[in-house]
């Protein structure tokens, strides 16, 4: 059995506001609620404060993408934006076992012949295509492959 762990880089910071609004609209969220959410993300800025010292503060920068993690609605917007469940369903339709935890994806496949390796490569290609479509970057240095066998 092969297990591939796929990690996304800075996922909460990568949420495309335009794609998020399109996703919300596709779920039937419209009118004042959608406008409120657009305004919630619009014209936001951020800065970094190191330690508890007010003297170590970065300059303010515009927040062009991402969700506000310290807000109540931010994590919900993140889940709506990426619906990793849709990715899992897509992969499962190819006979792959998928496990999700937060923004990480685990893919399981038993490889017994060359055809299985082709399937596995196709699945990895689908994940890369999905990440590209949603303007997400994979953290390749954190991704890895594990192999288990029951040989005695």
PDB file of C-alpha atoms in Angstrom:
ATOM      1  CA  UNK A   1       0.000   0.000   0.000  1.00  0.00           C
ATOM      2  CA  UNK A   2       1.298   3.434  -0.896  1.00  0.00           C
ATOM      3  CA  UNK A   3       0.321   6.544   1.016  1.00  0.00           C
ATOM      4  CA  UNK A   4       1.052  10.010  -0.325  1.00  0.00           C
ATOM      5  CA  UNK A   5       0.838  13.016   1.985  1.00  0.00           C
ATOM      6  CA  UNK A   6       0.150  16.296   0.210  1.00  0.00           C
ATOM      7  CA  UNK A   7       0.575  19.588   2.005  1.00  0.00           C
ATOM      8  CA  UNK A   8      -0.458  23.010   0.769  1.00  0.00           C
ATOM      9  CA  UNK A   9       1.722  26.063   1.376  1.00  0.00           C
ATOM     10  CA  UNK A  10       0.168  29.001   3.240  1.00  0.00           C
ATOM     11  CA  UNK A  11      -3.306  27.891   2.260  1.00  0.00           C
ATOM     12  CA  UNK A  12      -5.242  30.301   4.472  1.00  0.00           C
ATOM     13  CA  UNK A  13      -3.240  33.171   2.970  1.00  0.00           C
ATOM     14  CA  UNK A  14      -3.830  32.014  -0.607  1.00  0.00           C
ATOM     15  CA  UNK A  15      -7.609  32.266  -0.854  1.00  0.00           C
ATOM     16  CA  UNK A  16      -8.499  34.157  -4.034  1.00  0.00           C
ATOM     17  CA  UNK A  17     -11.236  36.610  -3.076  1.00  0.00           C
ATOM     18  CA  UNK A  18     -12.684  36.534  -6.603  1.00  0.00           C
ATOM     19  CA  UNK A  19     -12.905  32.740  -6.652  1.00  0.00           C
ATOM     20  CA  UNK A  20     -14.278  32.689  -3.121  1.00  0.00           C
ATOM     21  CA  UNK A  21     -17.086  35.071  -4.107  1.00  0.00           C
ATOM     22  CA  UNK A  22     -17.844  32.936  -7.180  1.00  0.00           C
ATOM     23  CA  UNK A  23     -17.987  29.819  -5.000  1.00  0.00           C
ATOM     24  CA  UNK A  24     -20.304  31.514  -2.488  1.00  0.00           C
ATOM     25  CA  UNK A  25     -22.530  32.687  -5.349  1.00  0.00           C
ATOM     26  CA  UNK A  26     -22.657  29.135  -6.754  1.00  0.00           C
ATOM     27  CA  UNK A  27     -23.899  27.970  -3.330  1.00  0.00           C
ATOM     28  CA  UNK A  28     -26.778  30.455  -3.531  1.00  0.00           C
ATOM     29  CA  UNK A  29     -25.319  33.134  -1.289  1.00  0.00           C
ATOM     30  CA  UNK A  30     -26.317  36.409  -2.908  1.00  0.00           C
ATOM     31  CA  UNK A  31     -27.666  39.855  -2.177  1.00  0.00           C
ATOM     32  CA  UNK A  32     -26.807  41.607   1.059  1.00  0.00           C
ATOM     33  CA  UNK A  33     -25.021  38.609   2.582  1.00  0.00           C
ATOM     34  CA  UNK A  34     -22.641  38.294  -0.380  1.00  0.00           C
ATOM     35  CA  UNK A  35     -22.082  42.069  -0.381  1.00  0.00           C
ATOM     36  CA  UNK A  36     -21.338  41.967   3.348  1.00  0.00           C
ATOM     37  CA  UNK A  37     -18.759  39.212   2.823  1.00  0.00           C
ATOM     38  CA  UNK A  38     -17.196  41.133  -0.070  1.00  0.00           C
ATOM     39  CA  UNK A  39     -16.965  44.227   2.124  1.00  0.00           C
ATOM     40  CA  UNK A  40     -15.526  42.134   4.960  1.00  0.00           C
ATOM     41  CA  UNK A  41     -12.579  41.183   2.733  1.00  0.00           C
ATOM     42  CA  UNK A  42     -12.298  44.490   0.870  1.00  0.00           C
ATOM     43  CA  UNK A  43      -9.701  47.132   1.738  1.00  0.00           C
ATOM     44  CA  UNK A  44      -8.167  45.087   4.552  1.00  0.00           C
ATOM     45  CA  UNK A  45      -4.570  45.557   5.592  1.00  0.00           C
ATOM     46  CA  UNK A  46      -2.241  43.530   7.721  1.00  0.00           C
ATOM     47  CA  UNK A  47       1.026  43.892   9.565  1.00  0.00           C
ATOM     48  CA  UNK A  48       3.269  41.751  11.690  1.00  0.00           C
ATOM     49  CA  UNK A  49       4.094  42.482  15.308  1.00  0.00           C
ATOM     50  CA  UNK A  50       7.097  40.558  16.579  1.00  0.00           C
ATOM     51  CA  UNK A  51       6.979  39.461  20.172  1.00  0.00           C
ATOM     52  CA  UNK A  52       4.934  41.614  22.530  1.00  0.00           C
ATOM     53  CA  UNK A  53       6.989  44.676  21.746  1.00  0.00           C
ATOM     54  CA  UNK A  54       5.283  47.542  19.967  1.00  0.00           C
ATOM     55  CA  UNK A  55       8.674  48.655  18.643  1.00  0.00           C
ATOM     56  CA  UNK A  56       8.956  45.648  16.330  1.00  0.00           C
ATOM     57  CA  UNK A  57       6.112  46.273  13.890  1.00  0.00           C
ATOM     58  CA  UNK A  58       6.183  45.835  10.120  1.00  0.00           C
ATOM     59  CA  UNK A  59       4.768  48.372   7.725  1.00  0.00           C
ATOM     60  CA  UNK A  60       1.117  47.966   6.819  1.00  0.00           C
ATOM     61  CA  UNK A  61       0.375  46.120   3.569  1.00  0.00           C
ATOM     62  CA  UNK A  62      -2.824  45.556   1.615  1.00  0.00           C
ATOM     63  CA  UNK A  63      -4.432  42.134   2.059  1.00  0.00           C
ATOM     64  CA  UNK A  64      -4.965  41.020  -1.540  1.00  0.00           C
ATOM     65  CA  UNK A  65      -5.835  37.391  -0.844  1.00  0.00           C
ATOM     66  CA  UNK A  66      -6.489  35.128   2.090  1.00  0.00           C
ATOM     67  CA  UNK A  67      -9.046  34.966   4.848  1.00  0.00           C
ATOM     68  CA  UNK A  68      -8.826  36.586   8.258  1.00  0.00           C
ATOM     69  CA  UNK A  69      -7.787  33.681  10.471  1.00  0.00           C
ATOM     70  CA  UNK A  70      -8.480  35.395  13.784  1.00  0.00           C
ATOM     71  CA  UNK A  71     -12.094  36.073  12.861  1.00  0.00           C
ATOM     72  CA  UNK A  72     -15.086  33.816  13.365  1.00  0.00           C
ATOM     73  CA  UNK A  73     -16.011  33.831   9.686  1.00  0.00           C
ATOM     74  CA  UNK A  74     -12.474  33.399   8.266  1.00  0.00           C
ATOM     75  CA  UNK A  75     -12.148  29.637   8.789  1.00  0.00           C
ATOM     76  CA  UNK A  76     -15.660  29.105   7.408  1.00  0.00           C
ATOM     77  CA  UNK A  77     -14.765  31.098   4.281  1.00  0.00           C
ATOM     78  CA  UNK A  78     -11.631  28.992   3.937  1.00  0.00           C
ATOM     79  CA  UNK A  79     -13.629  25.757   4.035  1.00  0.00           C
ATOM     80  CA  UNK A  80     -16.129  27.097   1.513  1.00  0.00           C
ATOM     81  CA  UNK A  81     -13.392  28.386  -0.774  1.00  0.00           C
ATOM     82  CA  UNK A  82     -11.579  25.130  -1.217  1.00  0.00           C
ATOM     83  CA  UNK A  83     -14.100  22.457  -0.434  1.00  0.00           C
ATOM     84  CA  UNK A  84     -11.451  19.797  -0.134  1.00  0.00           C
ATOM     85  CA  UNK A  85     -14.402  17.425   0.002  1.00  0.00           C
ATOM     86  CA  UNK A  86     -14.910  18.035  -3.735  1.00  0.00           C
ATOM     87  CA  UNK A  87     -11.277  17.100  -4.335  1.00  0.00           C
ATOM     88  CA  UNK A  88     -11.755  13.936  -2.263  1.00  0.00           C
ATOM     89  CA  UNK A  89     -14.848  12.958  -4.271  1.00  0.00           C
ATOM     90  CA  UNK A  90     -12.963  13.548  -7.520  1.00  0.00           C
ATOM     91  CA  UNK A  91     -10.084  11.327  -6.403  1.00  0.00           C
ATOM     92  CA  UNK A  92     -12.395   8.650  -5.006  1.00  0.00           C
ATOM     93  CA  UNK A  93     -14.106   8.478  -8.401  1.00  0.00           C
ATOM     94  CA  UNK A  94     -10.735   7.159  -9.642  1.00  0.00           C
ATOM     95  CA  UNK A  95     -10.702   4.376  -7.024  1.00  0.00           C
ATOM     96  CA  UNK A  96      -8.411   6.199  -4.607  1.00  0.00           C
ATOM     97  CA  UNK A  97      -8.839   6.195  -0.822  1.00  0.00           C
ATOM     98  CA  UNK A  98      -8.627   9.805   0.402  1.00  0.00           C
ATOM     99  CA  UNK A  99      -8.365  11.171   3.943  1.00  0.00           C
ATOM    100  CA  UNK A 100      -8.606  14.882   4.721  1.00  0.00           C
ATOM    101  CA  UNK A 101      -7.365  16.735   7.769  1.00  0.00           C
ATOM    102  CA  UNK A 102      -7.575  20.527   7.800  1.00  0.00           C
ATOM    103  CA  UNK A 103      -5.793  21.573   4.612  1.00  0.00           C
ATOM    104  CA  UNK A 104      -3.826  18.342   4.166  1.00  0.00           C
ATOM    105  CA  UNK A 105      -4.711  15.463   1.850  1.00  0.00           C
ATOM    106  CA  UNK A 106      -3.702  11.809   2.263  1.00  0.00           C
ATOM    107  CA  UNK A 107      -4.044   9.554  -0.770  1.00  0.00           C
ATOM    108  CA  UNK A 108      -3.920   5.741  -0.468  1.00  0.00           C
ATOM    109  CA  UNK A 109      -3.526   3.259  -3.310  1.00  0.00           C
ATOM    110  CA  UNK A 110      -2.457  -0.363  -3.457  1.00  0.00           C
ATOM    111  CA  UNK A 111       0.036  -0.812  -6.261  1.00  0.00           C
ATOM    112  CA  UNK A 112       0.199  -4.340  -7.620  1.00  0.00           C
ATOM    113  CA  UNK A 113       0.973  -3.682 -11.284  1.00  0.00           C
ATOM    114  CA  UNK A 114       2.099  -1.017 -13.748  1.00  0.00           C
ATOM    115  CA  UNK A 115      -1.494   0.066 -14.350  1.00  0.00           C
ATOM    116  CA  UNK A 116      -1.732   1.120 -10.692  1.00  0.00           C
ATOM    117  CA  UNK A 117       1.329   3.348 -11.056  1.00  0.00           C
ATOM    118  CA  UNK A 118      -0.316   5.015 -14.061  1.00  0.00           C
ATOM    119  CA  UNK A 119      -3.447   5.553 -11.947  1.00  0.00           C
ATOM    120  CA  UNK A 120      -1.372   7.023  -9.140  1.00  0.00           C
ATOM    121  CA  UNK A 121       0.386   9.428 -11.501  1.00  0.00           C
ATOM    122  CA  UNK A 122      -2.982  10.457 -12.940  1.00  0.00           C
ATOM    123  CA  UNK A 123      -4.254  11.197  -9.441  1.00  0.00           C
ATOM    124  CA  UNK A 124      -1.188  13.295  -8.641  1.00  0.00           C
ATOM    125  CA  UNK A 125      -1.748  15.184 -11.901  1.00  0.00           C
ATOM    126  CA  UNK A 126      -5.381  15.814 -10.875  1.00  0.00           C
ATOM    127  CA  UNK A 127      -4.248  17.216  -7.525  1.00  0.00           C
ATOM    128  CA  UNK A 128      -1.755  19.516  -9.224  1.00  0.00           C
ATOM    129  CA  UNK A 129      -4.411  20.661 -11.700  1.00  0.00           C
ATOM    130  CA  UNK A 130      -6.886  21.272  -8.864  1.00  0.00           C
ATOM    131  CA  UNK A 131      -4.315  23.291  -6.912  1.00  0.00           C
ATOM    132  CA  UNK A 132      -3.466  25.315 -10.000  1.00  0.00           C
ATOM    133  CA  UNK A 133      -7.127  26.015 -10.750  1.00  0.00           C
ATOM    134  CA  UNK A 134      -7.570  27.367  -7.227  1.00  0.00           C
ATOM    135  CA  UNK A 135      -4.245  29.236  -7.338  1.00  0.00           C
ATOM    136  CA  UNK A 136      -2.778  27.145  -4.543  1.00  0.00           C
ATOM    137  CA  UNK A 137       0.824  26.237  -4.066  1.00  0.00           C
ATOM    138  CA  UNK A 138       1.811  22.798  -2.849  1.00  0.00           C
ATOM    139  CA  UNK A 139       4.520  22.599  -0.227  1.00  0.00           C
ATOM    140  CA  UNK A 140       6.585  20.042  -2.120  1.00  0.00           C
ATOM    141  CA  UNK A 141       9.250  19.812   0.593  1.00  0.00           C
ATOM    142  CA  UNK A 142       6.583  18.579   3.062  1.00  0.00           C
ATOM    143  CA  UNK A 143       4.954  16.083   0.682  1.00  0.00           C
ATOM    144  CA  UNK A 144       6.105  12.479   0.921  1.00  0.00           C
ATOM    145  CA  UNK A 145       5.375   8.921  -0.113  1.00  0.00           C
ATOM    146  CA  UNK A 146       5.170   5.988   2.293  1.00  0.00           C
ATOM    147  CA  UNK A 147       5.100   2.312   1.362  1.00  0.00           C
ATOM    148  CA  UNK A 148       3.684  -0.472   3.509  1.00  0.00           C
ATOM    149  CA  UNK A 149       3.828  -4.165   2.788  1.00  0.00           C
ATOM    150  CA  UNK A 150       2.881  -7.339   4.605  1.00  0.00           C
ATOM    151  CA  UNK A 151       5.842  -9.462   3.566  1.00  0.00           C
ATOM    152  CA  UNK A 152       6.870 -12.077   6.130  1.00  0.00           C
TER     153      UNK A 152
END
